[in-house]
Coordinates of C-alpha atoms in Angstrom, one line a residue:
Chain A
M23 CA -49.7 11.8 24.4
S24 CA -51.5 14.9 22.9
D25 CA -48.3 17.0 23.4
S26 CA -46.3 16.3 20.9
N27 CA -43.1 18.6 22.2
N28 CA -43.5 16.5 24.7
Q29 CA -42.3 13.0 23.7
T30 CA -39.2 11.5 23.9
I31 CA -37.0 8.5 22.8
T32 CA -34.1 7.1 24.6
I33 CA -30.6 6.3 22.6
D34 CA -27.9 4.4 24.3
G35 CA -29.3 5.3 27.5
R36 CA -29.8 9.1 26.4
E37 CA -33.3 10.4 26.7
I38 CA -33.6 12.7 23.8
P39 CA -37.2 14.3 22.4
F40 CA -38.8 14.3 19.0
T41 CA -41.1 15.9 17.3
A42 CA -44.2 13.9 15.6
G43 CA -43.4 12.3 12.0
Q44 CA -39.3 12.2 13.0
T45 CA -37.7 9.3 12.2
I46 CA -35.1 8.1 14.7
M47 CA -32.6 9.7 12.9
D48 CA -33.5 12.9 12.3
A49 CA -34.3 13.0 16.4
A50 CA -31.0 11.6 17.0
L51 CA -29.2 13.7 14.5
E52 CA -31.0 16.6 16.3
A53 CA -29.8 15.9 19.7
D54 CA -26.2 15.8 18.0
I55 CA -25.9 12.0 18.5
Y56 CA -24.2 9.9 15.8
I57 CA -25.5 7.4 14.1
P58 CA -23.6 6.0 11.5
H59 CA -24.9 6.2 8.1
L60 CA -24.1 6.7 4.4
C61 CA -27.5 6.8 2.2
H62 CA -29.3 9.7 4.7
R63 CA -28.9 13.7 4.2
P64 CA -31.1 15.4 6.5
G65 CA -33.9 17.3 4.0
L66 CA -33.9 14.3 1.7
K67 CA -36.3 11.7 1.5
P68 CA -34.9 8.7 3.5
H69 CA -33.5 5.4 1.5
G70 CA -32.8 2.9 3.6
S71 CA -29.9 1.5 1.1
C72 CA -26.7 1.1 3.1
K73 CA -28.2 -0.2 6.4
L74 CA -25.2 1.4 8.6
C75 CA -27.8 3.0 10.6
T76 CA -29.5 0.0 11.8
V77 CA -30.2 0.3 15.2
D78 CA -31.6 -2.2 18.1
V79 CA -34.9 -0.8 18.6
D80 CA -36.9 -2.4 21.8
G81 CA -35.0 -5.9 20.9
R82 CA -35.9 -5.8 16.9
S83 CA -33.5 -4.6 14.3
A84 CA -34.2 -1.6 12.3
S85 CA -33.0 1.5 9.8
S86 CA -33.4 4.1 12.1
C87 CA -33.3 6.8 9.0
T88 CA -36.8 5.1 8.0
L89 CA -38.5 4.1 11.4
P90 CA -40.3 7.2 12.8
A91 CA -39.8 7.7 16.4
T92 CA -42.6 6.9 18.8
A93 CA -42.8 7.7 22.3
G94 CA -41.1 5.2 25.0
Q95 CA -38.6 3.6 22.3
Q96 CA -35.8 1.9 24.0
I97 CA -33.0 2.2 21.3
S98 CA -28.9 0.8 21.2
S99 CA -26.4 2.1 18.7
N100 CA -23.6 2.6 19.7
T101 CA -22.7 -1.2 20.5
T102 CA -19.6 -3.7 20.1
D103 CA -21.5 -6.1 18.2
L104 CA -24.0 -3.4 16.0
N105 CA -20.5 -1.5 15.0
E106 CA -19.3 -4.8 14.3
V107 CA -22.0 -5.9 12.2
R108 CA -21.5 -1.9 10.4
K109 CA -18.1 -2.8 9.7
T110 CA -18.9 -5.5 7.6
I111 CA -21.3 -3.8 5.8
T112 CA -18.5 -1.3 5.1
Q113 CA -16.0 -3.9 4.2
M114 CA -18.9 -5.0 1.5
L115 CA -19.1 -1.7 0.1
F116 CA -15.5 -1.6 -0.1
V117 CA -15.0 -5.1 -2.2
E118 CA -17.5 -4.6 -4.1
G119 CA -16.1 -1.3 -6.0
N120 CA -12.7 -0.3 -7.0
H121 CA -12.2 2.4 -3.6
F122 CA -8.3 2.9 -4.3
C123 CA -7.9 5.6 -2.2
P124 CA -4.5 6.0 -2.8
S125 CA -5.3 7.1 -6.5
C126 CA -8.9 9.0 -6.0
E127 CA -9.6 12.8 -5.9
K128 CA -12.2 12.5 -3.0
T129 CA -9.5 10.4 -0.2
G130 CA -9.8 12.3 3.1
D131 CA -13.1 14.2 2.0
C132 CA -14.8 11.0 1.5
T133 CA -17.5 9.8 3.9
L134 CA -17.4 5.8 3.1
Q135 CA -13.4 6.0 3.6
A136 CA -14.4 8.2 7.4
V137 CA -16.9 5.5 8.0
A138 CA -14.5 3.1 7.9
Y139 CA -11.7 4.5 9.9
H140 CA -14.4 5.7 12.6
L141 CA -15.1 1.6 12.8
D142 CA -11.7 0.5 12.6
M143 CA -11.7 -1.1 9.6
L144 CA -8.1 -2.4 8.3
D145 CA -9.3 -4.6 5.7
G146 CA -12.0 -5.7 3.2
H147 CA -12.3 -8.9 4.7
F148 CA -14.0 -10.2 1.5
P149 CA -12.6 -10.8 -1.9
Q150 CA -12.7 -8.7 -4.1
F151 CA -15.3 -7.8 -7.1
Y152 CA -13.0 -5.5 -9.2
P153 CA -16.1 -4.7 -11.3
R154 CA -15.8 -3.1 -15.0
R155 CA -17.5 -0.3 -15.2
E156 CA -18.5 2.5 -17.5
V157 CA -16.5 6.4 -16.4
D158 CA -18.9 8.9 -18.3
A159 CA -16.5 11.7 -18.8
S160 CA -18.7 13.3 -21.6
H161 CA -20.1 16.5 -19.5
A162 CA -17.7 19.4 -19.4
S163 CA -17.3 19.9 -15.6
I164 CA -18.8 17.0 -14.4
I165 CA -17.7 13.6 -14.5
I166 CA -19.0 10.0 -13.0
D167 CA -16.5 7.3 -12.3
R168 CA -19.0 4.6 -11.3
D169 CA -16.3 2.5 -9.9
R170 CA -16.6 4.2 -6.8
C171 CA -20.8 4.3 -6.7
I172 CA -22.2 3.2 -3.5
L173 CA -26.0 3.4 -4.9
C174 CA -26.5 5.5 -1.7
A175 CA -29.3 7.5 -4.5
L176 CA -28.3 10.7 -2.9
C177 CA -27.6 12.5 -6.5
V178 CA -31.0 10.8 -7.3
R179 CA -32.8 12.2 -4.7
A180 CA -31.1 15.7 -4.8
S181 CA -31.4 16.0 -8.6
R182 CA -35.0 15.2 -8.2
E183 CA -36.4 16.8 -5.1
V184 CA -33.8 20.4 -4.5
D185 CA -32.5 20.8 -8.5
G186 CA -36.2 20.2 -10.0
K187 CA -34.6 18.0 -12.7
N188 CA -34.6 14.1 -12.8
V189 CA -30.7 13.4 -14.3
F190 CA -29.9 10.4 -12.3
D191 CA -31.6 7.2 -11.7
I192 CA -30.7 3.6 -10.1
A193 CA -31.1 0.4 -13.0
G194 CA -30.6 -2.8 -13.0
R195 CA -31.0 -5.8 -10.8
G196 CA -29.0 -7.3 -8.1
S197 CA -25.3 -6.6 -8.2
A198 CA -25.6 -5.9 -11.8
A199 CA -27.4 -2.3 -10.2
K200 CA -26.0 0.8 -11.2
L201 CA -26.2 4.3 -11.6
I202 CA -27.7 5.3 -14.8
V203 CA -27.7 9.0 -16.5
N204 CA -31.8 9.5 -17.5
A205 CA -31.1 10.7 -21.2
P206 CA -31.9 8.6 -24.9
S207 CA -28.0 8.6 -24.9
G208 CA -27.2 7.9 -21.5
K209 CA -24.9 10.6 -21.2
L210 CA -24.2 13.2 -18.8
V211 CA -23.7 15.8 -21.6
D212 CA -27.2 15.4 -22.9
T213 CA -28.6 16.1 -19.2
D214 CA -29.8 19.1 -18.1
I215 CA -27.1 19.1 -14.9
D216 CA -25.6 22.6 -14.0
R217 CA -22.4 22.2 -11.9
D218 CA -23.8 23.8 -9.3
D219 CA -26.4 21.5 -8.7
L220 CA -26.9 19.8 -5.4
A221 CA -26.9 16.5 -7.7
A222 CA -23.3 17.5 -8.8
H223 CA -21.6 17.7 -5.1
I224 CA -24.0 15.8 -2.9
C225 CA -22.1 12.2 -3.5
P226 CA -20.7 10.9 -0.2
V227 CA -17.7 9.1 -1.9
G228 CA -15.5 9.8 -5.1
A229 CA -18.5 8.6 -7.7
I230 CA -20.0 12.5 -8.8
M231 CA -16.9 14.8 -9.3
I232 CA -16.5 18.3 -10.7
K233 CA -13.5 17.7 -13.2
E234 CA -10.1 19.5 -12.6
H235 CA -10.7 20.4 -9.0
G236 CA -8.5 17.5 -7.8
Y237 CA -6.1 17.2 -4.5
E238 CA -6.5 21.1 -4.0
V239 CA -6.4 20.7 -0.4
P240 CA -3.3 20.1 1.7
I241 CA -3.2 16.5 3.4
G242 CA -3.8 17.5 6.7
R243 CA -6.6 20.6 6.1
R244 CA -9.3 17.6 4.6
T245 CA -12.0 17.7 6.0
F246 CA -11.4 14.3 7.6
D247 CA -8.2 15.4 8.6
L248 CA -10.0 17.6 10.9
H249 CA -13.0 16.4 11.8
S250 CA -14.4 12.7 12.4
V251 CA -17.4 12.0 10.4
A252 CA -18.9 10.9 14.0
E253 CA -18.6 15.0 15.1
P254 CA -21.9 16.9 15.1
G255 CA -22.5 19.4 11.9
V256 CA -19.7 17.9 9.8
E257 CA -22.2 17.0 6.6
P258 CA -22.5 20.7 5.8
V259 CA -18.4 20.9 6.2
I260 CA -17.9 18.5 3.0
L261 CA -20.7 19.6 0.8
R262 CA -18.9 22.8 1.1
K263 CA -15.6 21.2 0.6
G264 CA -17.4 20.0 -2.4
K265 CA -18.0 23.2 -4.1
H266 CA -14.2 24.5 -3.4
T267 CA -14.9 27.7 -1.4
D268 CA -13.7 26.8 1.5
E269 CA -10.2 27.3 0.8
Chain B
M14 CA 21.1 -13.8 19.4
S15 CA 18.2 -16.3 19.0
N16 CA 16.5 -14.6 21.5
K17 CA 15.6 -12.2 18.8
I18 CA 12.5 -11.6 16.7
R19 CA 13.0 -13.1 13.4
V20 CA 11.5 -10.7 10.4
A21 CA 11.3 -11.5 7.1
T22 CA 10.2 -8.9 4.4
T23 CA 9.3 -8.9 0.7
S24 CA 7.8 -6.5 -1.8
L25 CA 5.6 -8.3 -4.3
A26 CA 3.8 -6.1 -7.0
G27 CA 4.9 -3.3 -4.8
C28 CA 6.8 0.1 -5.1
F29 CA 9.4 -0.5 -2.2
G30 CA 7.3 2.5 -0.7
C31 CA 6.0 0.3 2.1
H32 CA 9.9 -0.5 3.0
M33 CA 10.8 3.4 2.7
S34 CA 8.2 4.0 5.2
F35 CA 9.3 1.1 7.6
L36 CA 12.7 2.7 7.2
D37 CA 11.3 6.3 8.3
I38 CA 11.2 4.8 11.7
D39 CA 14.4 6.3 11.4
E40 CA 17.3 6.3 14.3
R41 CA 14.4 3.9 16.2
I42 CA 15.6 0.8 14.2
V43 CA 18.7 1.5 16.3
E44 CA 16.6 0.3 19.2
L45 CA 14.8 -1.9 17.0
I46 CA 17.4 -4.3 16.1
E47 CA 18.3 -4.8 19.6
H48 CA 15.0 -6.8 19.9
I49 CA 14.4 -8.2 15.8
E50 CA 17.1 -9.9 13.5
F51 CA 16.5 -9.2 9.4
D52 CA 15.5 -13.0 7.8
R53 CA 14.7 -12.8 4.0
S54 CA 14.4 -9.5 3.0
P55 CA 15.2 -6.5 0.4
L56 CA 17.1 -4.9 3.0
T57 CA 19.9 -8.6 3.6
D58 CA 21.1 -10.9 1.1
I59 CA 19.1 -13.8 2.7
K60 CA 17.7 -15.5 -0.5
H61 CA 15.2 -17.6 1.0
C62 CA 13.1 -17.5 4.3
S63 CA 14.6 -20.0 7.3
N64 CA 11.9 -21.6 8.8
T65 CA 11.9 -19.8 12.1
C66 CA 10.9 -16.5 11.0
D67 CA 8.1 -14.8 13.8
I68 CA 6.9 -12.0 11.8
G69 CA 6.5 -11.7 7.8
L70 CA 6.2 -8.2 6.4
I71 CA 4.5 -8.5 3.0
E72 CA 4.0 -5.5 0.6
G73 CA 2.3 -5.5 -2.5
G74 CA -0.3 -7.5 -4.3
L75 CA 0.1 -10.7 -6.3
C76 CA 0.5 -10.0 -9.8
N77 CA 2.6 -12.8 -11.3
A78 CA 3.3 -16.2 -11.1
E79 CA 6.8 -15.4 -8.8
N80 CA 4.6 -13.4 -6.3
V81 CA 2.5 -16.5 -5.0
H82 CA 5.2 -18.7 -5.0
V83 CA 7.5 -16.2 -3.0
L84 CA 4.0 -15.4 -0.9
K85 CA 3.6 -19.4 -0.2
E86 CA 7.0 -19.5 0.8
F87 CA 6.9 -16.5 3.6
R88 CA 3.4 -18.4 4.6
E89 CA 5.4 -21.3 5.2
N90 CA 7.9 -20.1 7.2
C91 CA 6.2 -16.7 8.8
K92 CA 4.2 -17.6 12.4
I93 CA 2.6 -14.2 11.3
V94 CA 2.1 -12.9 8.1
I95 CA 1.2 -9.2 8.2
A96 CA -0.1 -7.6 5.1
V97 CA 1.8 -4.2 4.7
G98 CA -0.2 -1.3 2.7
A99 CA -2.9 -0.8 0.2
C100 CA -1.3 -3.3 -2.6
A101 CA -1.4 -6.2 -0.5
I102 CA -4.6 -5.8 1.1
N103 CA -6.6 -4.7 -1.6
G104 CA -4.6 -5.0 -4.9
G105 CA -4.1 -1.0 -4.9
V106 CA -3.4 1.0 -7.7
P107 CA -1.5 -1.7 -9.9
A108 CA -5.1 -3.5 -9.6
M109 CA -6.5 -0.7 -11.9
R110 CA -5.4 -2.8 -14.4
N111 CA -7.9 -5.1 -13.7
H112 CA -10.1 -2.7 -15.7
F113 CA -8.1 -4.3 -19.0
T114 CA -7.5 -7.7 -20.3
L115 CA -4.4 -8.6 -19.4
T116 CA -3.9 -8.8 -23.4
E117 CA -4.8 -5.4 -23.6
C118 CA -2.5 -4.4 -21.2
L119 CA 0.3 -6.3 -23.0
E120 CA -0.6 -4.9 -26.5
E121 CA -1.0 -1.4 -24.8
A122 CA 2.9 -2.0 -23.2
Y123 CA 4.8 -3.7 -25.8
L124 CA 3.2 -3.3 -29.2
N125 CA 1.0 -0.3 -29.4
G126 CA 2.8 2.2 -26.7
V127 CA 4.2 5.1 -27.8
G128 CA 7.9 4.8 -28.5
V129 CA 7.9 1.0 -28.9
D130 CA 11.3 0.0 -30.9
N131 CA 10.9 -3.4 -31.9
P132 CA 7.3 -4.4 -30.9
M133 CA 7.0 -8.0 -29.0
I134 CA 6.0 -9.3 -26.2
P135 CA 8.2 -10.7 -24.0
N136 CA 8.4 -14.7 -23.6
D137 CA 11.7 -16.2 -22.1
V138 CA 10.9 -18.7 -19.4
E139 CA 13.0 -17.0 -17.2
I140 CA 10.0 -14.4 -16.9
P141 CA 7.1 -15.1 -14.6
L142 CA 3.8 -15.0 -16.1
L143 CA 1.7 -12.4 -15.5
L144 CA -1.6 -13.3 -13.6
N145 CA -5.2 -12.0 -15.7
K146 CA -5.6 -10.2 -12.7
V147 CA -4.0 -8.2 -9.7
H148 CA -5.0 -10.1 -6.2
P149 CA -4.8 -8.8 -2.5
I150 CA -2.6 -11.4 -0.8
H151 CA -5.3 -12.8 1.4
E152 CA -7.3 -13.9 -1.5
V153 CA -4.0 -16.9 -1.7
V154 CA -3.5 -17.3 1.8
H155 CA -4.6 -16.6 5.6
V156 CA -3.0 -13.1 6.8
D157 CA -3.2 -12.3 10.5
Y158 CA -2.6 -8.8 10.7
Y159 CA -3.4 -5.8 8.1
L160 CA -1.3 -2.6 8.2
P161 CA -2.9 0.1 6.1
G162 CA -1.8 3.2 4.1
C163 CA -0.4 3.6 0.9
P164 CA 2.1 3.3 2.5
P165 CA 1.4 2.8 6.4
P166 CA 3.0 6.0 8.4
A167 CA 6.4 5.5 9.7
D168 CA 4.6 5.4 13.5
A169 CA 2.0 2.2 12.3
F170 CA 5.1 0.3 11.5
M171 CA 6.4 1.2 15.0
K172 CA 3.4 0.7 16.9
V173 CA 2.6 -3.2 15.1
L174 CA 5.9 -4.2 15.8
T175 CA 6.2 -2.9 19.1
D176 CA 2.6 -4.2 20.3
L177 CA 4.0 -7.8 19.1
L178 CA 7.3 -7.7 20.9
E179 CA 5.4 -7.2 24.3
G180 CA 3.1 -9.6 23.0
K181 CA 0.4 -7.7 22.6
E182 CA -2.5 -7.7 19.8
P183 CA -1.6 -5.1 17.6
S184 CA -4.0 -2.1 17.6
L185 CA -3.8 0.9 15.6
P186 CA -4.5 4.4 16.8
K187 CA -7.2 6.4 15.2
D188 CA -4.7 9.3 13.9
I189 CA -2.2 6.5 12.0
L190 CA -5.1 5.0 10.7
H191 CA -5.6 5.9 7.0
Y192 CA -5.6 4.3 3.2
D193 CA -4.0 7.1 1.2

């Protein structure tokens, strides 16, 4: 127990090491084990909102992004049952917003879409919400399309924890919850966000995007044309795509 | 002849792109036609579904009263209904009009739009009334299978039809599964 480097957990029958303080998700990512997730990025404080990373830990369900690893945990993740639940959650995210991939500039580079492919999602199953949410195009180089926002709050955390700013927040209750901008006007143009901020690039869907940089990557060469979302180390690739420095 | 699988197809609030992608199977249609026979379809002159259709391929979502009428005819006459393409599955790009009221859409198109002569919203009884919103087809009838894509690739049409002809549950390999 005293040697924290010798502790292990078992995920789907594979024994992997962890260091004290690591969550199950952190340990899994380090061991190149993919647990589906949308609201988690290594280095940012865990959020626990998307619930895709739910695993079975010693017979109980838990979010692997928030639950600390403790020695001897027996964890199931890649099971038919859990993947079915994950597909249902993904369908809920799709019908809650307006995810018209054919006209979205993030298509092919979108983690939500890639997770849906990974889970073999063919349809939304549930009735569409067809929300009517506000677009904020006030900023010179960044646009917010709230119809595609999945409330993962990666932008909120990136702005606070990495950029040292406080540009975004989630406000409202229940299904009325929405992404807001911390300015008296509520407009992005009245904040100190910069187009090089992490918060401007971290969005896993097509909700926060850099203006005038859509459709730059040929079909067949987009992130998830070339990679599966389950591939180790694919997340930094998406971020680089977001900055349009890869072509 | 009667041993052939009867396939009906239609485009509701679609762009005919899914039908074009189906035809992108190219010469494979020659072999396919040995096993299937088209019933009501934009590709045939048959005006209504016969009640012995095996498969109904539905492209497009629902945007007007006639779409709903046709969709119900397909459901009543086809053993298997397949939602083909993004529009049939979630409303697709036409459902972006749901962001506006129907009145706003009609006024923009027929009264206030650029270059409109003789502004007037069409009101002849022969014209089907638009629905307040565009809807996916599964909100009105039961759908048996979904074929995603805008449009689905030709190989996806081949795979689903081949699976069904062989009496198997249709499945799509990852490389032909996309929504865009």
